[in-house]
């Protein structure tokens, strides 16, 4: 679309952007191919759905849809503050955590400043950064994961924000606590460090840090979390940032009024209260991950060990053709060539039968 006739009057940075590519919805695939019963393992959604308590809370809110939501998200913010042992003034609610990432870019980046992240990092970091005209600096990955030494050496005068997804999407790699804290401690206090913990509920690795524990030590640290993944509320769009209250104050100045709707607020609050659902989700993920790993090994395929609810597989050939063939088999996974991983396919851990269907289709396609 670089022949777009309005490009000349668009803000700087927009020309270099491509729209985010989401996973294909099941309905679209089935309409295109005239099939049914396909499986979607493309967007790291929770295959168990969400907590029944969240659904009940949504039903109650239905009677109030003509009213604006509580613009301050009072109850949810207080519940989150209690969960994390921080003041409610440290919590910024977002329309998904992507919204919080976008607020961070708008507050702390601008033309002439640099946004620093790793190769293969989450796609929203460049989108939000370039949209506000910041310069992008990408450090090479090491073994598909973050090279924090390389990142640290690139922090300079112009650096505004450093982004770290832990675990990272789409690689599933993670950074160990002592290494991460050492990195944060070495970053100058006037550079914002974002630790994006979208998948933290799934992580079961010793040495994996909960960066929210460090908030009181590093006022320039922002930790983001989401209800889209383990909590299974992706369509409602609710996430949050935890930070120093002065950082949260600035984020809240650019936050759109009513950015989190009433159903999302109520569902998230109820979901927080159902940790048994989270435990079940984590257990389902653990079993499904083992199943996918065994499947990959049987097929002789390499993969990147993942701490999240997805696994990124080396299919040994350009992933576009593999993806197309899988779609014909009714399997939607996520090719990640746009993340600099030309031969890799990211697959979300699903229910046992979904994983099985995917592995069978993959075998057939690669056969
Ligand atoms: C899925 C994901 C998010 C969450 O996005 P929401 O806007 O909260 O749905 C954030 N960061 C990473 C790395 C993700 O993979």
Short mmCIF file of C-alpha atoms and ligand atoms in Angstrom, two decimals:
data_model
loop_
_atom_site.label_atom_id
_atom_site.label_comp_id
_atom_site.label_asym_id
_atom_site.label_seq_id
_atom_site.Cartn_x
_atom_site.Cartn_y
_atom_site.Cartn_z
CA UNK A 1 0.00 0.00 0.00
CA UNK A 2 2.95 2.36 -0.43
CA UNK A 3 1.20 3.82 -3.48
CA UNK A 4 -1.38 5.13 -1.01
CA UNK A 5 -2.26 8.62 -2.24
CA UNK A 6 -2.45 10.05 1.28
CA UNK A 7 0.90 8.73 2.49
CA UNK A 8 2.47 12.15 2.06
CA UNK A 9 0.24 13.70 4.68
CA UNK A 10 0.33 10.78 7.16
CA UNK A 11 2.42 11.13 10.32
CA UNK A 12 6.07 10.12 9.92
CA UNK A 13 6.54 6.44 10.67
CA UNK A 14 3.20 5.34 9.24
CA UNK A 15 4.72 4.62 5.81
CA UNK A 16 6.94 1.96 7.36
CA UNK A 17 4.07 0.11 9.03
CA UNK A 18 2.10 -2.89 7.87
CA UNK A 19 -1.21 -3.78 9.49
CA UNK A 20 -0.88 -6.45 12.18
CA UNK A 21 -1.73 -9.91 10.76
CA UNK A 22 -4.11 -11.71 13.10
CA UNK A 23 -4.86 -15.43 13.02
CA UNK A 24 -7.56 -16.26 10.50
CA UNK A 25 -10.96 -16.66 12.20
CA UNK A 26 -12.50 -20.13 11.94
CA UNK A 27 -15.63 -18.68 10.30
CA UNK A 28 -13.58 -17.10 7.51
CA UNK A 29 -11.64 -20.28 6.74
CA UNK A 30 -14.79 -22.40 6.73
CA UNK A 31 -16.57 -19.93 4.47
CA UNK A 32 -13.65 -19.90 2.03
CA UNK A 33 -13.23 -23.66 1.86
CA UNK A 34 -16.80 -24.73 2.46
CA UNK A 35 -15.69 -26.97 5.32
CA UNK A 36 -16.64 -27.32 8.97
CA UNK A 37 -15.03 -28.66 12.14
CA UNK A 38 -11.73 -26.85 11.65
CA UNK A 39 -9.43 -26.04 14.56
CA UNK A 40 -7.81 -22.72 15.36
CA UNK A 41 -4.51 -22.87 17.19
CA UNK A 42 -3.31 -19.53 15.92
CA UNK A 43 -3.79 -16.85 18.57
CA UNK A 44 -2.67 -18.31 21.90
CA UNK A 45 -6.24 -18.37 23.17
CA UNK A 46 -7.30 -20.55 26.09
CA UNK A 47 -8.84 -23.77 24.70
CA UNK A 48 -10.96 -24.14 27.86
CA UNK A 49 -12.70 -20.82 27.26
CA UNK A 50 -13.07 -18.73 30.41
CA UNK A 51 -14.26 -19.06 33.98
CA UNK A 52 -17.99 -19.69 34.50
CA UNK A 53 -17.87 -16.88 37.05
CA UNK A 54 -16.74 -14.47 34.36
CA UNK A 55 -19.65 -15.53 32.15
CA UNK A 56 -22.11 -14.99 34.99
CA UNK A 57 -20.67 -11.53 35.62
CA UNK A 58 -21.10 -10.64 31.93
CA UNK A 59 -24.77 -11.69 32.04
CA UNK A 60 -25.39 -9.36 34.96
CA UNK A 61 -23.77 -6.46 33.08
CA UNK A 62 -25.99 -7.02 30.03
CA UNK A 63 -28.80 -5.07 31.67
CA UNK A 64 -26.53 -2.00 31.85
CA UNK A 65 -25.16 -1.79 28.31
CA UNK A 66 -26.76 1.61 27.73
CA UNK A 67 -24.62 3.07 30.53
CA UNK A 68 -20.99 4.13 30.20
CA UNK A 69 -18.64 1.91 32.16
CA UNK A 70 -16.87 3.07 35.32
CA UNK A 71 -14.15 5.10 33.62
CA UNK A 72 -11.75 4.64 36.51
CA UNK A 73 -12.31 0.88 36.73
CA UNK A 74 -12.39 1.35 40.48
CA UNK A 75 -13.22 -2.18 41.56
CA UNK A 76 -10.93 -3.99 39.15
CA UNK A 77 -8.05 -1.62 39.84
CA UNK A 78 -8.41 -2.17 43.56
CA UNK A 79 -8.60 -5.94 43.18
CA UNK A 80 -5.45 -5.89 41.03
CA UNK A 81 -3.67 -3.61 43.49
CA UNK A 82 -4.46 -6.06 46.26
CA UNK A 83 -3.34 -9.05 44.20
CA UNK A 84 0.02 -7.43 43.48
CA UNK A 85 0.51 -5.72 46.84
CA UNK A 86 0.68 -2.23 45.31
CA UNK A 87 -1.37 0.94 45.60
CA UNK A 88 -4.32 1.32 43.20
CA UNK A 89 -2.53 4.41 41.85
CA UNK A 90 0.06 2.03 40.36
CA UNK A 91 -2.47 0.28 38.09
CA UNK A 92 -3.36 1.44 34.56
CA UNK A 93 -6.19 -0.44 32.86
CA UNK A 94 -6.09 -1.07 29.13
CA UNK A 95 -8.34 -2.25 26.35
CA UNK A 96 -6.14 -5.32 26.25
CA UNK A 97 -2.55 -4.93 27.38
CA UNK A 98 -1.78 -3.75 23.83
CA UNK A 99 -3.62 -0.57 24.73
CA UNK A 100 -1.26 -0.06 27.68
CA UNK A 101 1.74 -0.69 25.40
CA UNK A 102 0.36 1.95 23.06
CA UNK A 103 -0.08 4.45 25.92
CA UNK A 104 3.53 3.84 26.93
CA UNK A 105 4.72 4.63 23.40
CA UNK A 106 2.61 7.78 23.25
CA UNK A 107 3.90 9.08 26.56
CA UNK A 108 7.57 8.13 26.39
CA UNK A 109 8.46 8.01 22.68
CA UNK A 110 8.54 10.62 19.92
CA UNK A 111 10.57 11.49 16.82
CA UNK A 112 14.25 11.52 17.69
CA UNK A 113 13.89 8.96 20.47
CA UNK A 114 14.64 5.27 20.16
CA UNK A 115 12.50 2.25 20.90
CA UNK A 116 14.67 -0.76 21.68
CA UNK A 117 13.70 -4.41 21.44
CA UNK A 118 14.97 -7.77 20.28
CA UNK A 119 14.76 -9.55 16.98
CA UNK A 120 11.69 -11.88 16.96
CA UNK A 121 9.96 -9.72 19.61
CA UNK A 122 6.20 -9.14 19.82
CA UNK A 123 4.78 -7.24 16.81
CA UNK A 124 2.99 -4.55 18.78
CA UNK A 125 6.26 -2.90 19.94
CA UNK A 126 7.24 -1.67 16.46
CA UNK A 127 3.65 -0.74 15.58
CA UNK A 128 3.15 1.47 18.64
CA UNK A 129 6.67 2.92 18.42
CA UNK A 130 6.63 3.79 14.72
CA UNK A 131 3.14 5.23 14.99
CA UNK A 132 4.55 8.00 17.19
CA UNK A 133 7.56 8.51 14.94
CA UNK A 134 10.22 6.97 17.19
CA UNK A 135 13.27 5.25 15.71
CA UNK A 136 13.37 1.48 16.04
CA UNK A 137 16.49 -0.33 17.23
CA UNK A 138 16.44 -4.09 17.02
CA UNK A 139 19.15 -6.20 18.64
CA UNK A 140 19.97 -9.64 17.22
CA UNK A 141 18.53 -12.58 19.12
CA UNK A 142 20.74 -15.27 20.61
CA UNK A 143 19.42 -18.79 20.15
CA UNK A 144 15.99 -17.29 19.33
CA UNK A 145 15.91 -15.62 22.77
CA UNK A 146 16.87 -12.17 24.02
CA UNK A 147 20.51 -11.18 24.27
CA UNK A 148 20.27 -8.75 27.16
CA UNK A 149 23.99 -7.91 26.97
CA UNK A 150 23.51 -6.80 23.38
CA UNK A 151 20.39 -4.88 24.33
CA UNK A 152 22.12 -3.21 27.28
CA UNK A 153 25.00 -2.07 25.10
CA UNK A 154 22.53 -0.31 22.79
CA UNK A 155 20.87 1.75 25.49
CA UNK A 156 22.00 5.33 24.95
CA UNK A 157 21.14 9.00 25.18
CA UNK A 158 18.24 8.70 22.79
CA UNK A 159 16.67 5.52 24.17
CA UNK A 160 13.13 6.13 25.40
CA UNK A 161 11.68 2.67 25.99
CA UNK A 162 13.08 -0.87 26.14
CA UNK A 163 10.56 -3.67 25.59
CA UNK A 164 10.98 -7.17 26.99
CA UNK A 165 8.32 -9.84 26.63
CA UNK A 166 8.94 -12.53 29.20
CA UNK A 167 8.18 -15.12 27.91
CA UNK A 168 8.48 -13.74 24.41
CA UNK A 169 5.91 -14.24 21.69
CA UNK A 170 6.38 -15.82 19.12
CA UNK A 171 9.43 -17.73 20.40
CA UNK A 172 8.32 -18.76 23.91
CA UNK A 173 11.83 -18.02 25.20
CA UNK A 174 12.25 -16.41 28.60
CA UNK A 175 14.81 -14.49 30.58
CA UNK A 176 16.02 -15.63 33.97
CA UNK A 177 15.36 -13.45 37.04
CA UNK A 178 18.89 -12.56 38.07
CA UNK A 179 19.83 -11.73 34.48
CA UNK A 180 16.75 -9.60 33.96
CA UNK A 181 17.10 -7.71 37.20
CA UNK A 182 20.74 -7.00 36.50
CA UNK A 183 19.72 -5.60 33.13
CA UNK A 184 17.01 -3.37 34.61
CA UNK A 185 19.33 -2.13 37.35
CA UNK A 186 21.90 -1.07 34.73
CA UNK A 187 19.42 0.90 32.60
CA UNK A 188 19.47 4.63 33.42
CA UNK A 189 16.48 5.75 35.48
CA UNK A 190 15.21 8.02 32.70
CA UNK A 191 14.72 5.11 30.31
CA UNK A 192 11.46 3.17 30.64
CA UNK A 193 11.75 -0.62 30.79
CA UNK A 194 8.61 -2.57 29.93
CA UNK A 195 8.36 -6.19 31.03
CA UNK A 196 5.41 -7.73 29.20
CA UNK A 197 4.20 -10.73 31.18
CA UNK A 198 1.26 -11.82 28.98
CA UNK A 199 2.02 -15.52 29.56
CA UNK A 200 3.22 -15.48 33.17
CA UNK A 201 0.43 -17.72 34.45
CA UNK A 202 1.72 -20.57 32.28
CA UNK A 203 5.36 -20.37 33.24
CA UNK A 204 6.62 -23.20 35.38
CA UNK A 205 10.40 -22.79 35.12
CA UNK A 206 12.58 -22.29 38.15
CA UNK A 207 14.40 -18.98 38.00
CA UNK A 208 11.56 -17.31 36.10
CA UNK A 209 10.91 -13.89 37.68
CA UNK A 210 7.70 -12.04 38.48
CA UNK A 211 8.95 -8.56 37.62
CA UNK A 212 6.11 -6.90 39.55
CA UNK A 213 8.12 -7.72 42.69
CA UNK A 214 10.71 -5.18 41.59
CA UNK A 215 8.42 -2.19 41.11
CA UNK A 216 9.41 -0.47 44.34
CA UNK A 217 13.08 -0.74 43.42
CA UNK A 218 12.87 0.55 39.83
CA UNK A 219 10.55 3.53 39.30
CA UNK A 220 11.24 3.33 35.53
CA UNK A 221 9.84 -0.24 35.32
CA UNK A 222 6.40 -0.99 33.85
CA UNK A 223 5.02 -4.52 34.05
CA UNK A 224 2.09 -5.44 31.80
CA UNK A 225 -0.36 -8.31 32.22
CA UNK A 226 -3.42 -9.46 30.33
CA UNK A 227 -6.72 -11.28 30.76
CA UNK A 228 -6.52 -12.45 27.13
CA UNK A 229 -4.43 -15.57 27.57
CA UNK A 230 -4.74 -17.82 30.65
CA UNK A 231 -7.88 -15.99 31.83
CA UNK A 232 -9.51 -16.68 28.46
CA UNK A 233 -11.06 -13.23 27.96
CA UNK A 234 -9.34 -12.26 24.69
CA UNK A 235 -12.46 -10.91 22.98
CA UNK A 236 -13.34 -8.58 25.86
CA UNK A 237 -9.99 -6.75 25.61
CA UNK A 238 -8.69 -6.15 29.10
CA UNK A 239 -5.15 -5.88 30.36
CA UNK A 240 -3.18 -3.63 32.71
CA UNK A 241 0.09 -2.02 33.57
CA UNK A 242 1.76 -1.89 36.98
CA UNK A 243 4.21 0.91 37.59
CA UNK A 244 5.34 3.77 39.78
CA UNK A 245 2.29 6.00 40.44
CA UNK A 246 3.91 8.92 38.57
CA UNK A 247 4.31 6.73 35.50
CA UNK A 248 0.70 5.52 35.86
CA UNK A 249 -0.40 9.16 36.21
CA UNK A 250 1.13 9.98 32.81
CA UNK A 251 -0.30 6.87 31.17
CA UNK A 252 -3.72 7.74 32.49
CA UNK A 253 -3.47 11.21 30.94
CA UNK A 254 -3.45 9.67 27.44
CA UNK A 255 -5.80 6.79 28.24
CA UNK A 256 -9.07 7.08 26.32
CA UNK A 257 -12.01 7.65 28.64
CA UNK A 258 -13.96 4.40 29.12
CA UNK A 259 -11.28 2.34 27.37
CA UNK A 260 -12.37 -0.81 29.25
CA UNK A 261 -16.03 -1.73 28.85
CA UNK A 262 -18.37 -2.82 31.65
CA UNK A 263 -18.48 -6.46 30.66
CA UNK A 264 -14.72 -6.64 30.49
CA UNK A 265 -14.37 -4.97 33.91
CA UNK A 266 -16.91 -7.30 35.52
CA UNK A 267 -15.60 -10.45 33.83
CA UNK A 268 -11.99 -9.70 34.74
CA UNK A 269 -12.92 -9.06 38.36
CA UNK A 270 -14.84 -12.35 38.56
CA UNK A 271 -12.09 -14.24 36.71
CA UNK A 272 -9.48 -13.09 39.22
CA UNK A 273 -11.52 -14.80 41.86
CA UNK A 274 -11.47 -18.16 40.09
CA UNK A 275 -7.88 -19.31 40.39
CA UNK A 276 -9.05 -22.93 40.15
CA UNK A 277 -9.84 -22.18 36.49
CA UNK A 278 -6.29 -20.89 36.01
CA UNK A 279 -4.84 -24.02 37.58
CA UNK A 280 -6.94 -26.18 35.26
CA UNK A 281 -5.82 -24.13 32.28
CA UNK A 282 -2.18 -24.45 33.24
CA UNK A 283 -2.55 -28.21 33.69
CA UNK A 284 -4.27 -28.58 30.29
CA UNK A 285 -1.44 -26.56 28.79
CA UNK A 286 1.24 -28.70 30.42
CA UNK A 287 -0.28 -31.89 29.04
CA UNK A 288 -0.90 -30.41 25.60
CA UNK A 289 2.62 -29.03 25.41
CA UNK A 290 4.04 -32.49 26.16
CA UNK A 291 1.80 -33.96 23.47
CA UNK A 292 2.94 -31.43 20.85
CA UNK A 293 6.60 -31.90 21.77
CA UNK A 294 6.29 -35.68 21.46
CA UNK A 295 4.53 -35.18 18.13
CA UNK A 296 7.30 -32.92 16.82
CA UNK A 297 9.96 -35.37 17.91
CA UNK A 298 8.16 -38.20 16.12
CA UNK A 299 8.08 -36.12 12.96
CA UNK A 300 11.76 -35.24 13.42
CA UNK A 301 10.98 -31.54 13.63
CA UNK A 302 12.94 -29.02 15.65
CA UNK A 303 11.15 -26.55 17.87
CA UNK A 304 11.95 -23.70 20.23
CA UNK A 305 11.41 -24.77 23.86
CA UNK A 306 8.55 -22.59 25.11
CA UNK A 307 7.43 -21.43 28.54
CA UNK A 308 4.08 -20.16 27.19
CA UNK A 309 0.90 -21.71 25.81
CA UNK A 310 2.30 -22.11 22.29
CA UNK A 311 5.24 -23.73 20.58
CA UNK A 312 7.13 -22.55 17.54
CA UNK A 313 8.13 -25.36 15.22
CA UNK A 314 10.83 -25.43 12.54
CA UNK A 315 9.00 -26.98 9.58
CA UNK A 316 12.20 -27.10 7.55
CA UNK A 317 10.83 -25.27 4.51
CA UNK A 318 9.20 -21.92 3.76
CA UNK A 319 6.32 -21.79 6.18
CA UNK A 320 3.87 -20.06 3.83
CA UNK A 321 3.28 -23.19 1.75
CA UNK A 322 2.98 -25.34 4.88
CA UNK A 323 0.43 -22.94 6.32
CA UNK A 324 -1.63 -22.94 3.11
CA UNK A 325 -1.67 -26.73 3.06
CA UNK A 326 -2.63 -26.89 6.75
CA UNK A 327 -5.52 -24.49 6.14
CA UNK A 328 -6.85 -26.89 3.49
CA UNK A 329 -6.78 -29.55 6.21
CA UNK A 330 -8.85 -27.26 8.42
CA UNK A 331 -5.99 -26.33 10.75
CA UNK A 332 -5.22 -22.70 11.49
CA UNK A 333 -1.79 -22.13 13.03
CA UNK A 334 0.43 -19.07 12.74
CA UNK A 335 3.29 -18.78 10.26
CA UNK A 336 5.83 -16.40 11.78
CA UNK A 337 7.91 -15.47 8.73
CA UNK A 338 6.98 -11.83 9.45
CA UNK A 339 8.91 -12.16 12.74
CA UNK A 340 12.10 -13.12 10.90
CA UNK A 341 11.43 -16.84 11.27
CA UNK A 342 10.95 -17.93 7.66
CA UNK A 343 10.60 -21.67 8.34
CA UNK A 344 8.72 -21.53 11.62
CA UNK A 345 5.12 -22.15 12.51
CA UNK A 346 3.70 -21.11 15.88
CA UNK A 347 0.99 -23.37 17.21
CA UNK A 348 -1.10 -22.70 20.29
CA UNK A 349 -1.46 -25.57 22.73
CA UNK A 350 -5.06 -26.75 22.38
CA UNK A 351 -7.20 -29.51 23.78
CA UNK A 352 -5.92 -33.04 23.31
CA UNK A 353 -8.10 -33.70 20.23
CA UNK A 354 -7.12 -30.37 18.67
CA UNK A 355 -3.42 -31.04 19.16
CA UNK A 356 -3.93 -34.49 17.68
CA UNK A 357 -5.71 -33.06 14.64
CA UNK A 358 -2.95 -30.55 14.14
CA UNK A 359 -0.18 -33.14 14.39
CA UNK A 360 -1.95 -35.46 11.93
CA UNK A 361 -2.47 -32.61 9.48
CA UNK A 362 1.16 -31.53 9.85
CA UNK A 363 2.36 -35.06 9.20
CA UNK A 364 0.21 -35.27 6.09
CA UNK A 365 1.33 -31.87 4.82
CA UNK A 366 5.03 -32.50 5.37
CA UNK A 367 4.77 -36.16 4.30
C1 LIG B 1 -1.08 -11.78 23.48
C2 LIG B 1 0.00 -10.86 23.92
C3 LIG B 1 -0.32 -9.68 24.58
C4 LIG B 1 -1.73 -9.41 24.99
O1 LIG B 1 -2.46 -8.67 24.18
P1 LIG B 1 -3.88 -8.15 24.70
O2 LIG B 1 -3.94 -6.83 24.06
O3 LIG B 1 -3.84 -8.07 26.18
O4 LIG B 1 -4.88 -9.14 24.19
C5 LIG B 1 0.69 -8.86 25.02
N1 LIG B 1 1.97 -9.19 24.82
C6 LIG B 1 2.32 -10.33 24.22
C7 LIG B 1 3.76 -10.67 24.09
C8 LIG B 1 1.34 -11.19 23.73
O5 LIG B 1 1.67 -12.31 23.10
#
